[in-house]
Each structure stands twice: as structure tokens, then as C-alpha cells.
Amino acid sequence: MSSSGADWGDGYVTDTAYLPGYYHHQSPLHLNLACLLGGVTGLAITPESSLSYLELGCGCGFGALALAASNPNWQVTGIDFSPAHIAAARDLAAETGIVNAQFIEGDLADFADCDSAKTLPEADVITLHGLWSWVSDPVRAGIVRLIGRKLRPGGIAYISYNALPGWQQAIGMQRLVREAGQRGAGRSDRQVEAGIEVVRGLVEAGAQQLSAFPLVHTLLEHVDRGQLSYLAHEYMNAAWRPCFHADVVRDMAAAKLDWVASAELLENFTPLMLGEQARAVATRFEDPVMRELIKDMCASRCLRRDVFVRGARRLSPGERDAALGEVTLGLLRSEDRFTWEMDVPAGRAAIERGFFGPIVAALAEGPRQVRDLLALPDLLRRDNPGELVGVLVGTNQAMPLLAPPHEPDAAVRRFNSAAARCFVRSDNLNTGMALASSGSGAPLPCPMLDLFVAARLEQRERPDSAGWANLLGSIQSAAEQQRLADFIDRLIAERTPLWRQLGCLSAAALSV
Ligand SMILES: C[S@@+](CC[C@H](N)C(=O)[O-])C[C@H]1O[C@@H](n2cnc3c(N)ncnc32)[C@H](O)[C@@H]1O
């Protein structure tokens, strides 16, 4: 609700702008991979082909623009009902000269029925992140109608939402934050702060319906990090309602969507999600919806990231493996920083060095296709492209690429510089952002601080960690600034080869 009293948002927060952020699960290449792991045909995305991408509830458009800058052949459209968000997205597009992205102000409750929707191209991919469980039933129905009319047969939809039963214990917390917050005056970010203070007080008092729940402590950490506009959009909406996967699947069936996989790739591997006994129960069911419910009961999944296809076509295991073999992977960290363990709901699992060691070493040299990686000498096994891709990408240590990247073009360089100029602040250096990249088909996820450093280097500034730390941390103590300067030094040493390899940073930027 707007603090001015005009509730054009029908109960959704409209008086506080949402923060920019990049979520790699929305990248079409990542979604394609999820489809293959789910055993269904993905999209044929090539460096030459065009792709129509539609994001619903796009916020200030950072993710959509990063995809557009990285893929000049694609047509990217973002829709949001907040004029402030659409204005910010259009300004950033204009500033960076991006011409393959458009942003439309529209209310998803009725957008599907209006003239602008009729003129939209059929979409290959539609994504909505942070929207579904935060909006009312009429908006959800409008979203389903729009997907049904605009997603092409065989197209991919991505929907994230607060999931049940993961959220069950903390439903009271959300209600408390909203009720207490609304009794305070001012904008939604002030209200959420007031509401959370009441939660904090009751946690300290040992309130039974708060103190024991991990989500409550996550909430308090977010406040301590000053993320009030994020929290306002998360907690202050009238229609906020977490959902069971089975209900979302049923709703999406009206748009002829089939659920195919989780965009959290490790979640598609049942042995990583369920212990032996739970697996024995799950195997009694063929139906994937029932198996997902069992996974949701056994793990503490609070946010689901579901991938749907409009008319899923099943692949045989041989077809699936052949398609996975064509995938190109790029490593996201240096070999010596590779993590050889992963925490999964079924426990802590080791990443097998006998299999992954030579693969990681080869990828450290540069992007490679999965089928080439499986042909490397000295591998323990060669018949498991799904495991290879699932583990490397699922642990965020590699990403799928359209092709080997190349020197960043002008649009990519302009986008990265403008994003740094618009968004970097001393209090948001850890926010998850991305560097646009040339040739790879997908931006490189990174913290805000990377955006700052990469943009400075691209502008041919000499590395100056002390000066940059001073610029970013002028209100911090000398010791904190020194820590930041040391961190920037490490970042430059470790990340610049990667930025270069993945098409985010010019060779000339490193020769200053
Ligand atoms: C939590 S934010 C997520 C923004 C973006 N997807 C992200 O993850 O960064 C939800 C977005 O949905 C938009 N929104 C909410 N209700 C809407 C509606 N009925 N029609 C269009 N957009 C809506 C809000 O303005 C906001 O930008």
C-alpha cells in the first residue's frame, strides 16, 4: 500500500522501489539445462538464433537488461506495474544504448486481455521471480492467462515462490511483521522495520512461535544488513501467501504447462535430496508431483524455483545424454578455489576428485563442451553427463555458455559501466549482481563489488585498492577500509582472469 493512501497496487507495496539484483536461474541457458536434467527437450539456442524472452514483474529491469546486453540477437521484454521500476529500466536501457529490450508498464491482473499483450511476440521463455506468492489470486490468474496466450508451444516458464511446508512455521512471523508494521506510520520500508523490531523483541522474550525457527533469524540478519526495501516487498504485501508445489502445478496446467525440473539443479538428484529410507518411500510413486511433495517434506526448501514447459517432450536417456554432451561449460572460479564438498539435504557430499579433478583442470584452461570433457584421459567414468553438469553448475562453480566468449563488445562495456555507476553504494557491496558478457549468452553472476572493480578497470583506471576502498567506505574506520582494500587486491588477482575468459572485461583493461 502506498503511504500516500492511493492503493493502486491493490495491496502490493508501491511506495518503495525494489532493489536491483541478478538471478542466474532466469537465464534461458540455465533453464535449458534444467529441462535436459528433467529428461525433456529444451530450446535450440545457438549463437545465431534469435530468442524472445519475457519477464513478468521485472522490477527495475537489471536482470532483463543484463541478458539483453549479453545477447544482441534476443528480444527482451519486461513488464511491471510500478512506473518507478519501468522508468528506471528504460533509463538504464537508454543510457547503455540497448535497443533489444523494451519495458512495459502493465498490471498483470488484466494485461493478458489488453492491446499491448496482443502485439507482444510469442515468447520462447517467460520468467517470474519473486512474484507468484506475493500477489493476489486475480493477479495469479492473469499471469496464467498471459503465459497460456504468449508462451510458444515447447517454450519454457520459470516460476519461483515461497513454498510450503518450508514456510509453515514462519507464517505467523510474516503476519506479525505486517500487522505490527501497518500500525506504524510512514513508507513500507519504515513500516517493515517497525514490524521487525516487534519480532526482535519477542524473540528476545523467547516467544515460542518465533525463537526456534531459522527463517526468523534470517529475517533479523537481513535487517542488520540494511535491506529494508527488499524486506518491504517480501513481508508487507496484503496477498502474501506461500504455496504447495502441487497447487502451483495445478494452476499452471490451465496454461498447458508441464512441470519438468527444479532450476536449483542439485534438487533434481533424488539421492542428494533424500536419505535411503525416504527414497524407499518416494520410489513407491511414479508421479513427479508426489515425489516433489516428499522432497519438500524431508528438506527445508523455503523458496522453490520451478521450471515448466508448454508441452514437454520426453527424451530417451540416450537422447538426453547426447543433448547434454553439446552443452558448453565455463568455470566460475579458479582451480585452487574449487570446493570439493557440497551441503545437500541428504547430508554433506564429497565431489569425487577421481572424476571431477581432470574435468576441473581442463575447464580452468577455458570453456569446453561436456562431450570433450567426458573424453579426457584418466576419467573414472564417462557415461554420466547429467552428474557432471548437475554438480558443477548446481554448486555454482560453473555455468552453461552459448559458445566460448569473446572480447566484450561496446554494448557489454557500456552496460557494465552504467550498472556500476547507477547501483554501487557502500552499503550494498555484497548484493548479487552480474557482469554482462559477450559471446557466452549469459551474464556472469557476481557481487556488486565486482561490478565496481570491473567497471573501473574497463575505464582503464590503474588498480588502486586503497583509493577505491576510501571511495566506497568513506564512513568506515581506517582498519575497515584497509580490510576492504586487501579484499579488492585479492579480488583483482583472482577474478580478472575469469572476467577476461568469460567475455566481461577487455584485454586492454588489464594492461594498464
Ligand atoms: C519482489 S519484486 C521482484 C522483482 C524482480 N523480479 C526481482 O526479482 O528482482 C516483485 C515485482 O513485481 C511487481 N508487481 C507486483 N504486482 C504486480 C502486478 N499486479 N502487475 C505487474 N507487476 C507487479 C512489483 O512492482 C515488483 O517489481
Coordinates of C-alpha atoms and ligand atoms in Angstrom, one line a residue:
M1 CA 0.0 0.0 0.0
S2 CA 1.2 3.5 -0.8
S3 CA 1.8 5.8 2.2
S4 CA 0.0 8.5 0.2
G5 CA -3.1 6.4 0.6
A6 CA -3.7 5.7 -3.1
D7 CA -3.7 1.9 -3.2
W8 CA -3.3 1.4 -7.0
G9 CA -1.2 -1.7 -6.2
D10 CA -4.3 -3.5 -4.7
G11 CA -2.4 -4.3 -1.5
Y12 CA 1.1 -4.8 -3.1
V13 CA 3.9 -2.4 -1.9
T14 CA 4.1 0.5 -4.3
D15 CA 5.7 3.3 -2.2
T16 CA 9.2 1.8 -2.0
A17 CA 11.3 0.8 -5.1
Y18 CA 12.7 -2.8 -5.2
L19 CA 16.4 -3.4 -5.3
P20 CA 18.3 -4.4 -8.5
G21 CA 19.6 -8.0 -8.5
Y22 CA 20.5 -10.8 -10.9
Y23 CA 19.2 -14.3 -10.5
H24 CA 21.0 -16.8 -12.8
H25 CA 18.2 -19.3 -12.6
Q26 CA 16.3 -17.0 -15.0
S27 CA 18.9 -17.3 -17.8
P28 CA 17.5 -19.3 -20.7
L29 CA 20.7 -21.3 -21.0
H30 CA 20.3 -22.4 -17.3
L31 CA 16.7 -23.2 -17.8
N32 CA 17.5 -25.3 -20.9
L33 CA 19.9 -27.3 -18.8
A34 CA 17.3 -27.9 -16.1
C35 CA 14.9 -29.2 -18.8
L36 CA 17.6 -31.6 -20.0
L37 CA 18.2 -32.8 -16.5
G38 CA 14.5 -33.3 -16.2
G39 CA 14.7 -35.5 -19.2
V40 CA 12.7 -33.2 -21.6
T41 CA 13.6 -31.4 -24.8
G42 CA 15.0 -27.9 -24.2
L43 CA 15.2 -25.0 -26.7
A44 CA 17.6 -25.0 -29.6
I45 CA 19.6 -21.9 -28.7
T46 CA 22.5 -21.1 -31.0
P47 CA 24.8 -18.0 -31.2
E48 CA 23.0 -17.1 -34.5
S49 CA 19.4 -17.8 -33.4
S50 CA 17.1 -15.2 -32.0
L51 CA 15.1 -15.8 -28.8
S52 CA 12.1 -14.0 -27.3
Y53 CA 12.4 -13.5 -23.5
L54 CA 9.6 -12.1 -21.4
E55 CA 10.0 -11.3 -17.7
L56 CA 6.9 -10.7 -15.6
G57 CA 7.3 -8.4 -12.5
C58 CA 10.8 -7.4 -13.8
G59 CA 11.4 -4.7 -11.1
C60 CA 14.0 -2.2 -12.3
G61 CA 15.0 -4.5 -15.1
F62 CA 18.6 -5.2 -14.2
G63 CA 18.4 -8.9 -15.0
A64 CA 16.5 -8.5 -18.2
L65 CA 18.9 -5.8 -19.4
A66 CA 22.0 -7.9 -18.5
L67 CA 20.6 -10.7 -20.6
A68 CA 19.8 -8.3 -23.5
A69 CA 23.3 -6.7 -23.4
S70 CA 24.8 -10.2 -23.5
N71 CA 22.6 -11.3 -26.4
P72 CA 22.1 -8.7 -29.1
N73 CA 20.1 -11.2 -31.2
W74 CA 17.5 -11.7 -28.5
Q75 CA 14.3 -9.7 -28.0
V76 CA 13.8 -9.0 -24.3
T77 CA 10.6 -7.6 -22.7
G78 CA 10.0 -6.7 -19.1
I79 CA 6.5 -6.0 -17.6
D80 CA 5.9 -4.4 -14.2
F81 CA 3.1 -2.3 -12.9
S82 CA 5.4 0.1 -11.0
P83 CA 6.0 3.2 -13.1
A84 CA 9.1 3.9 -11.0
H85 CA 10.5 0.5 -11.9
I86 CA 9.7 0.8 -15.6
A87 CA 11.2 4.3 -15.7
A88 CA 14.4 3.1 -14.0
A89 CA 14.6 0.1 -16.5
R90 CA 14.1 2.4 -19.5
D91 CA 16.6 4.9 -18.3
L92 CA 19.3 2.2 -17.9
A93 CA 18.5 0.9 -21.4
A94 CA 18.8 4.3 -22.9
E95 CA 22.0 5.1 -21.0
T96 CA 23.6 1.9 -22.2
G97 CA 22.2 2.1 -25.8
I98 CA 20.4 -1.2 -25.5
V99 CA 17.9 -1.5 -28.3
N100 CA 16.8 -5.1 -28.0
A101 CA 14.9 -4.6 -24.7
Q102 CA 11.6 -3.0 -24.0
F103 CA 9.8 -2.3 -20.7
I104 CA 6.0 -2.1 -20.5
E105 CA 4.0 -0.7 -17.6
G106 CA 1.1 -3.0 -17.0
D107 CA -0.9 -4.7 -14.3
L108 CA -0.7 -8.5 -14.7
A109 CA -4.2 -8.9 -13.4
D110 CA -5.5 -7.8 -16.7
F111 CA -2.5 -7.4 -19.0
A112 CA -3.3 -10.6 -21.0
D113 CA -6.5 -9.0 -22.2
C114 CA -5.2 -5.6 -23.3
D115 CA -4.0 -4.4 -26.7
S116 CA -0.3 -4.3 -25.7
A117 CA -0.4 -8.0 -25.0
K118 CA -1.8 -8.8 -28.4
T119 CA 1.2 -7.1 -30.1
L120 CA 3.8 -8.9 -28.0
P121 CA 5.7 -11.5 -29.8
E122 CA 5.3 -15.2 -28.9
A123 CA 7.8 -15.9 -26.1
D124 CA 10.4 -18.7 -26.1
V125 CA 11.0 -18.2 -22.4
I126 CA 8.8 -16.5 -19.7
T127 CA 10.2 -16.0 -16.2
L128 CA 8.8 -14.6 -13.0
H129 CA 11.0 -14.3 -9.9
G130 CA 9.7 -13.1 -6.6
L131 CA 6.1 -12.5 -7.8
W132 CA 3.8 -15.5 -7.6
S133 CA 3.4 -16.0 -3.8
W134 CA 3.3 -12.2 -3.2
V135 CA 0.3 -11.3 -5.4
S136 CA -3.4 -11.8 -5.2
D137 CA -5.5 -14.5 -6.8
P138 CA -6.7 -12.3 -9.7
V139 CA -3.1 -11.4 -10.5
R140 CA -2.1 -15.0 -10.4
A141 CA -5.0 -15.8 -12.7
G142 CA -3.9 -13.0 -15.1
I143 CA -0.3 -14.4 -15.1
V144 CA -1.6 -17.9 -16.1
R145 CA -3.7 -16.4 -18.9
L146 CA -0.8 -14.4 -20.2
I147 CA 1.5 -17.4 -20.2
G148 CA -1.2 -19.5 -21.9
R149 CA -1.5 -17.0 -24.6
K150 CA 2.1 -15.9 -25.1
L151 CA 4.4 -18.8 -24.3
R152 CA 5.0 -20.7 -27.5
P153 CA 4.5 -24.5 -27.7
G154 CA 7.7 -26.0 -26.4
G155 CA 8.6 -22.8 -24.6
I156 CA 10.0 -22.7 -21.0
A157 CA 8.4 -20.9 -18.0
Y158 CA 10.3 -20.3 -14.7
I159 CA 8.4 -19.5 -11.5
S160 CA 9.8 -19.0 -8.1
Y161 CA 7.7 -18.8 -5.0
N162 CA 7.7 -19.2 -1.2
A163 CA 7.0 -22.8 -0.7
L164 CA 5.0 -24.9 1.8
P165 CA 5.6 -26.7 4.1
G166 CA 9.0 -24.9 4.3
W167 CA 7.4 -21.6 5.2
Q168 CA 4.8 -23.2 7.5
Q169 CA 6.5 -22.3 10.8
A170 CA 7.1 -18.7 9.8
I171 CA 3.7 -17.8 8.5
G172 CA 3.0 -16.2 12.0
M173 CA 6.2 -14.2 11.7
Q174 CA 5.1 -12.6 8.4
R175 CA 1.7 -11.8 9.8
L176 CA 3.2 -10.3 12.9
V177 CA 5.6 -8.1 10.8
R178 CA 2.8 -6.9 8.6
E179 CA 0.2 -6.2 11.4
A180 CA 2.7 -4.5 13.7
G181 CA 4.3 -2.6 10.8
Q182 CA 1.0 -1.3 9.5
R183 CA 0.3 0.2 12.9
G184 CA 3.3 2.4 12.4
A185 CA 3.3 5.5 10.2
G186 CA 5.2 6.1 7.0
R187 CA 6.5 4.3 3.9
S188 CA 6.5 0.5 3.7
D189 CA 10.3 0.3 4.4
R190 CA 9.8 2.2 7.6
Q191 CA 6.8 0.0 8.5
V192 CA 8.6 -3.2 7.9
E193 CA 11.5 -2.0 10.1
A194 CA 9.0 -1.2 12.9
G195 CA 7.3 -4.6 12.4
I196 CA 10.6 -6.5 12.6
E197 CA 11.5 -4.7 15.8
V198 CA 8.5 -6.3 17.4
V199 CA 9.7 -9.7 16.1
R200 CA 13.1 -9.0 17.6
G201 CA 11.6 -8.0 21.0
L202 CA 9.5 -11.2 21.1
V203 CA 12.4 -13.4 20.0
E204 CA 14.4 -12.0 22.9
A205 CA 11.5 -12.7 25.2
G206 CA 11.6 -16.4 24.0
A207 CA 8.3 -16.4 22.0
Q208 CA 7.5 -20.0 21.2
Q209 CA 6.2 -19.3 17.7
L210 CA 9.3 -17.4 16.7
S211 CA 12.5 -18.2 18.6
A212 CA 13.0 -21.7 17.3
F213 CA 12.6 -21.0 13.6
P214 CA 15.6 -20.4 11.3
L215 CA 13.6 -18.1 9.0
V216 CA 13.1 -15.7 11.9
H217 CA 16.9 -15.4 12.3
T218 CA 17.4 -15.0 8.6
L219 CA 14.9 -12.1 8.7
L220 CA 16.8 -10.4 11.6
E221 CA 20.1 -10.7 9.7
H222 CA 18.5 -9.0 6.6
V223 CA 17.6 -6.0 8.8
D224 CA 21.1 -5.9 10.2
R225 CA 22.4 -5.7 6.6
G226 CA 20.0 -2.8 6.0
Q227 CA 17.9 -4.5 3.2
L228 CA 14.7 -2.7 4.1
S229 CA 13.2 -2.2 0.6
Y230 CA 13.8 -5.9 -0.1
L231 CA 12.0 -6.7 3.2
A232 CA 9.1 -4.4 2.5
H233 CA 8.4 -6.3 -0.8
E234 CA 8.9 -9.6 0.9
Y235 CA 6.7 -9.0 4.0
M236 CA 4.3 -6.1 3.6
N237 CA 2.1 -7.3 0.8
A238 CA -1.6 -7.9 1.6
A239 CA -1.9 -11.1 -0.5
W240 CA 1.4 -12.8 0.6
R241 CA 0.7 -16.5 0.7
P242 CA 3.3 -19.4 0.3
C243 CA 2.1 -22.3 -1.8
F244 CA 2.4 -26.0 -2.2
H245 CA 4.2 -27.2 -5.3
A246 CA 1.2 -29.4 -6.2
D247 CA -1.1 -26.3 -6.2
V248 CA 1.2 -24.3 -8.5
V249 CA 1.4 -27.3 -10.9
R250 CA -2.4 -27.4 -11.0
D251 CA -2.7 -23.6 -11.6
M252 CA -0.1 -23.8 -14.4
A253 CA -2.0 -26.7 -16.1
A254 CA -4.5 -24.1 -17.2
A255 CA -1.8 -22.7 -19.4
K256 CA -0.9 -26.2 -20.6
L257 CA 2.3 -26.2 -18.7
D258 CA 4.1 -29.4 -17.5
W259 CA 6.4 -29.2 -14.5
V260 CA 9.8 -30.6 -15.6
A261 CA 12.5 -29.8 -13.1
S262 CA 13.9 -27.5 -10.4
A263 CA 16.1 -24.7 -11.5
E264 CA 18.2 -25.5 -8.4
L265 CA 19.9 -28.2 -10.3
L266 CA 21.1 -30.3 -7.4
E267 CA 17.4 -30.7 -6.3
N268 CA 16.8 -32.9 -9.4
F269 CA 19.1 -35.6 -8.0
T270 CA 17.0 -37.6 -5.6
P271 CA 19.9 -39.2 -3.7
L272 CA 21.2 -35.7 -2.8
M273 CA 17.7 -34.7 -1.6
L274 CA 16.6 -37.8 0.3
G275 CA 18.2 -40.3 2.6
E276 CA 17.9 -44.0 1.9
Q277 CA 14.6 -44.6 3.9
A278 CA 12.9 -41.6 2.4
R279 CA 14.0 -42.7 -1.0
A280 CA 12.3 -46.0 -0.4
V281 CA 9.0 -44.2 0.3
A282 CA 9.5 -41.9 -2.7
T283 CA 10.1 -44.7 -5.2
R284 CA 6.5 -46.0 -4.5
F285 CA 5.3 -43.1 -6.6
E286 CA 5.8 -42.6 -10.4
D287 CA 4.1 -39.2 -10.2
P288 CA 6.8 -36.4 -10.1
V289 CA 4.4 -34.1 -8.2
M290 CA 4.1 -36.7 -5.4
R291 CA 7.9 -37.1 -5.3
E292 CA 8.4 -33.4 -5.1
L293 CA 6.0 -33.2 -2.1
I294 CA 8.1 -35.9 -0.4
K295 CA 11.2 -33.9 -1.1
D296 CA 9.5 -30.8 0.3
M297 CA 8.6 -32.7 3.5
C298 CA 12.1 -34.0 4.0
A299 CA 14.1 -30.9 3.2
S300 CA 13.7 -27.3 4.4
R301 CA 13.0 -25.8 0.9
C302 CA 11.5 -22.4 1.5
L303 CA 11.9 -20.9 -2.0
R304 CA 11.0 -23.2 -4.9
R305 CA 12.3 -22.5 -8.4
D306 CA 10.2 -24.5 -10.7
V307 CA 10.7 -25.0 -14.4
F308 CA 7.7 -25.7 -16.7
V309 CA 7.5 -26.5 -20.4
R310 CA 4.4 -25.8 -22.5
G311 CA 4.1 -29.3 -23.9
A312 CA 7.0 -31.3 -22.5
R313 CA 8.5 -33.8 -24.9
R314 CA 10.3 -36.7 -23.1
L315 CA 13.8 -37.6 -24.2
S316 CA 15.2 -41.2 -24.1
P317 CA 18.3 -41.5 -21.8
G318 CA 20.5 -41.7 -24.9
E319 CA 18.9 -38.5 -26.5
R320 CA 19.2 -36.7 -23.1
D321 CA 22.9 -37.6 -22.8
A322 CA 23.6 -36.6 -26.4
A323 CA 22.0 -33.2 -25.8
L324 CA 23.9 -32.7 -22.5
G325 CA 27.1 -33.6 -24.4
E326 CA 26.6 -30.5 -26.6
V327 CA 26.5 -28.1 -23.6
T328 CA 29.5 -25.8 -23.2
L329 CA 30.6 -25.1 -19.6
G330 CA 32.7 -22.2 -18.2
L331 CA 34.3 -22.5 -14.8
L332 CA 33.3 -19.7 -12.3
R333 CA 36.3 -19.9 -10.0
S334 CA 40.0 -20.8 -10.3
E335 CA 41.0 -24.4 -9.8
D336 CA 42.6 -23.8 -6.4
R337 CA 39.4 -22.2 -5.2
F338 CA 37.2 -25.1 -6.3
T339 CA 35.1 -26.5 -3.4
W340 CA 35.2 -30.3 -3.2
E341 CA 32.3 -30.8 -0.9
M342 CA 28.6 -29.8 -1.1
D343 CA 25.9 -29.4 1.6
V344 CA 22.7 -31.1 0.4
P345 CA 19.5 -32.0 2.3
A346 CA 20.7 -35.7 2.5
G347 CA 23.9 -34.6 4.2
R348 CA 27.4 -33.4 3.3
A349 CA 28.6 -35.0 0.0
A350 CA 32.1 -35.1 -1.4
I351 CA 32.7 -34.1 -5.1
E352 CA 34.6 -37.1 -6.4
R353 CA 38.2 -36.0 -7.3
G354 CA 38.8 -39.1 -9.5
F355 CA 36.0 -38.0 -11.8
F356 CA 35.9 -34.2 -11.4
G357 CA 39.6 -33.5 -10.9
P358 CA 40.7 -33.8 -14.6
I359 CA 37.4 -32.0 -15.7
V360 CA 38.0 -29.0 -13.4
A361 CA 41.7 -28.8 -14.5
A362 CA 40.6 -28.8 -18.2
L363 CA 37.9 -26.2 -17.6
A364 CA 40.5 -24.0 -15.8
E365 CA 42.1 -23.6 -19.2
G366 CA 38.9 -22.3 -20.8
P367 CA 35.3 -23.2 -21.6
R368 CA 34.8 -26.8 -23.0
Q369 CA 31.9 -28.9 -24.3
V370 CA 30.7 -31.7 -22.0
R371 CA 31.3 -34.4 -24.6
D372 CA 35.0 -33.2 -24.8
L373 CA 35.3 -33.2 -21.0
L374 CA 34.0 -36.8 -20.9
A375 CA 36.6 -37.8 -23.5
L376 CA 39.5 -36.6 -21.3
P377 CA 42.1 -39.3 -20.4
D378 CA 42.1 -40.7 -16.8
L379 CA 38.4 -40.2 -16.0
L380 CA 37.0 -42.8 -13.7
R381 CA 33.7 -42.9 -15.7
R382 CA 32.5 -41.5 -18.9
D383 CA 28.7 -42.2 -19.1
N384 CA 27.3 -39.5 -16.8
P385 CA 27.0 -36.1 -18.4
G386 CA 24.0 -35.3 -16.1
E387 CA 26.1 -35.7 -13.0
L388 CA 28.9 -33.7 -14.5
V389 CA 26.7 -30.8 -15.4
G390 CA 24.4 -31.0 -12.4
V391 CA 27.2 -30.9 -9.8
L392 CA 29.4 -28.3 -11.5
V393 CA 26.5 -25.9 -12.3
G394 CA 24.4 -26.9 -9.3
T395 CA 27.2 -25.9 -6.9
N396 CA 27.6 -22.6 -8.7
Q397 CA 31.1 -23.5 -9.8
A398 CA 30.4 -23.5 -13.5
M399 CA 27.8 -22.1 -15.8
P400 CA 26.4 -23.1 -19.2
L401 CA 27.6 -21.0 -22.1
L402 CA 26.2 -20.5 -25.6
A403 CA 29.7 -20.6 -27.1
P404 CA 33.2 -19.7 -26.0
P405 CA 33.0 -16.0 -25.1
H406 CA 35.0 -13.3 -26.8
E407 CA 36.3 -9.8 -26.2
P408 CA 33.4 -7.7 -24.8
D409 CA 31.6 -5.5 -27.4
A410 CA 30.7 -1.9 -26.9
A411 CA 27.1 -2.7 -25.5
V412 CA 28.6 -5.0 -22.9
R413 CA 31.2 -2.5 -21.8
R414 CA 28.7 0.3 -21.7
F415 CA 26.2 -1.8 -19.7
N416 CA 28.8 -2.9 -17.1
S417 CA 30.0 0.7 -16.6
A418 CA 26.5 2.2 -16.4
A419 CA 25.3 -0.5 -13.9
A420 CA 28.3 0.2 -11.7
R421 CA 27.6 4.0 -11.9
C422 CA 23.8 3.6 -11.1
F423 CA 23.9 0.9 -8.4
V424 CA 27.1 0.6 -6.4
R425 CA 26.8 2.0 -2.9
S426 CA 29.0 1.5 0.1
D427 CA 26.2 -0.4 1.9
N428 CA 25.3 -2.9 -0.9
L429 CA 28.7 -4.3 -2.0
N430 CA 27.5 -7.9 -1.4
T431 CA 24.3 -7.7 -3.4
G432 CA 24.1 -10.4 -6.1
M433 CA 24.5 -8.7 -9.5
A434 CA 26.1 -9.7 -12.8
L435 CA 28.6 -8.6 -15.4
A436 CA 27.2 -8.7 -19.0
S437 CA 29.4 -10.8 -21.2
S438 CA 30.0 -11.1 -25.0
G439 CA 29.5 -14.4 -26.8
S440 CA 28.7 -16.5 -23.7
G441 CA 24.9 -16.0 -23.9
A442 CA 24.6 -15.4 -20.2
P443 CA 25.8 -12.7 -17.8
L444 CA 28.4 -13.7 -15.1
P445 CA 26.8 -13.6 -11.6
C446 CA 28.9 -11.6 -9.2
P447 CA 28.7 -9.4 -6.1
M448 CA 28.2 -5.6 -6.5
L449 CA 31.8 -5.0 -5.5
D450 CA 33.0 -7.0 -8.6
L451 CA 30.8 -4.7 -10.8
F452 CA 32.6 -1.7 -9.3
V453 CA 36.1 -3.0 -9.7
A454 CA 35.5 -4.4 -13.3
A455 CA 34.0 -1.1 -14.4
R456 CA 37.0 0.9 -13.1
L457 CA 39.4 -1.5 -14.8
E458 CA 37.4 -1.3 -18.1
Q459 CA 37.7 2.5 -17.9
R460 CA 41.5 2.0 -17.9
E461 CA 41.9 3.1 -14.3
R462 CA 45.1 1.9 -12.7
P463 CA 44.3 -0.6 -9.9
D464 CA 44.1 1.5 -6.7
S465 CA 42.7 -0.6 -3.9
A466 CA 43.4 2.0 -1.2
G467 CA 41.8 4.8 -3.1
W468 CA 38.8 2.7 -4.1
A469 CA 38.3 1.4 -0.6
N470 CA 38.3 5.0 0.5
L471 CA 35.7 5.9 -2.1
L472 CA 33.5 3.1 -1.1
G473 CA 34.0 3.2 2.6
S474 CA 34.4 6.8 3.5
I475 CA 32.3 6.4 6.6
Q476 CA 34.2 3.4 7.8
S477 CA 37.2 3.2 10.2
A478 CA 40.7 3.1 8.8
A479 CA 41.0 -0.6 9.8
E480 CA 37.8 -1.5 7.9
Q481 CA 39.0 0.4 4.9
Q482 CA 42.3 -1.4 5.0
R483 CA 40.4 -4.7 5.1
L484 CA 38.3 -3.6 2.1
A485 CA 41.5 -2.6 0.2
D486 CA 43.1 -6.0 0.9
F487 CA 39.9 -7.7 -0.3
I488 CA 39.9 -5.6 -3.5
D489 CA 43.6 -6.6 -4.1
R490 CA 42.7 -10.3 -3.8
L491 CA 39.6 -9.8 -6.0
I492 CA 41.7 -8.2 -8.8
A493 CA 44.3 -11.0 -8.6
E494 CA 41.7 -13.8 -8.6
R495 CA 38.8 -12.5 -10.7
T496 CA 40.3 -10.6 -13.6
P497 CA 41.5 -13.7 -15.4
L498 CA 38.0 -15.1 -15.1
W499 CA 36.3 -11.9 -16.3
R500 CA 38.6 -11.9 -19.3
Q501 CA 38.0 -15.6 -20.0
L502 CA 34.2 -15.1 -19.8
G503 CA 33.9 -12.1 -22.1
C504 CA 33.2 -9.5 -19.4
L505 CA 36.5 -7.5 -19.5
S506 CA 38.7 -6.3 -22.4
A507 CA 42.3 -7.5 -22.7
A508 CA 43.4 -3.8 -22.8
A509 CA 41.8 -3.2 -19.4
L510 CA 44.4 -5.5 -17.9
S511 CA 47.4 -4.0 -19.5
V512 CA 47.2 -0.6 -17.7
Ligands
LIG1 C1 9.7 -8.7 -5.3 S1 9.7 -7.8 -6.7 C2 10.7 -8.8 -7.8 C3 11.4 -8.0 -8.9 C4 12.3 -8.8 -9.8 N1 11.6 -9.9 -10.4 C5 13.5 -9.4 -8.9 O1 13.4 -10.5 -8.5 O2 14.4 -8.6 -8.7 C6 8.1 -8.1 -7.5 C7 7.9 -7.2 -8.6 O3 6.5 -7.4 -9.2 C8 5.9 -6.2 -9.5 N2 4.4 -6.5 -9.4 C9 3.7 -6.8 -8.3 N3 2.4 -6.9 -8.6 C10 2.3 -6.7 -9.9 C11 1.2 -6.7 -10.8 N4 0.0 -6.9 -10.4 N5 1.5 -6.5 -12.1 C12 2.8 -6.2 -12.5 N6 3.8 -6.2 -11.7 C13 3.6 -6.4 -10.4 C14 6.4 -5.2 -8.4 O4 6.3 -3.9 -8.8 C15 7.9 -5.7 -8.3 O5 8.7 -5.0 -9.2

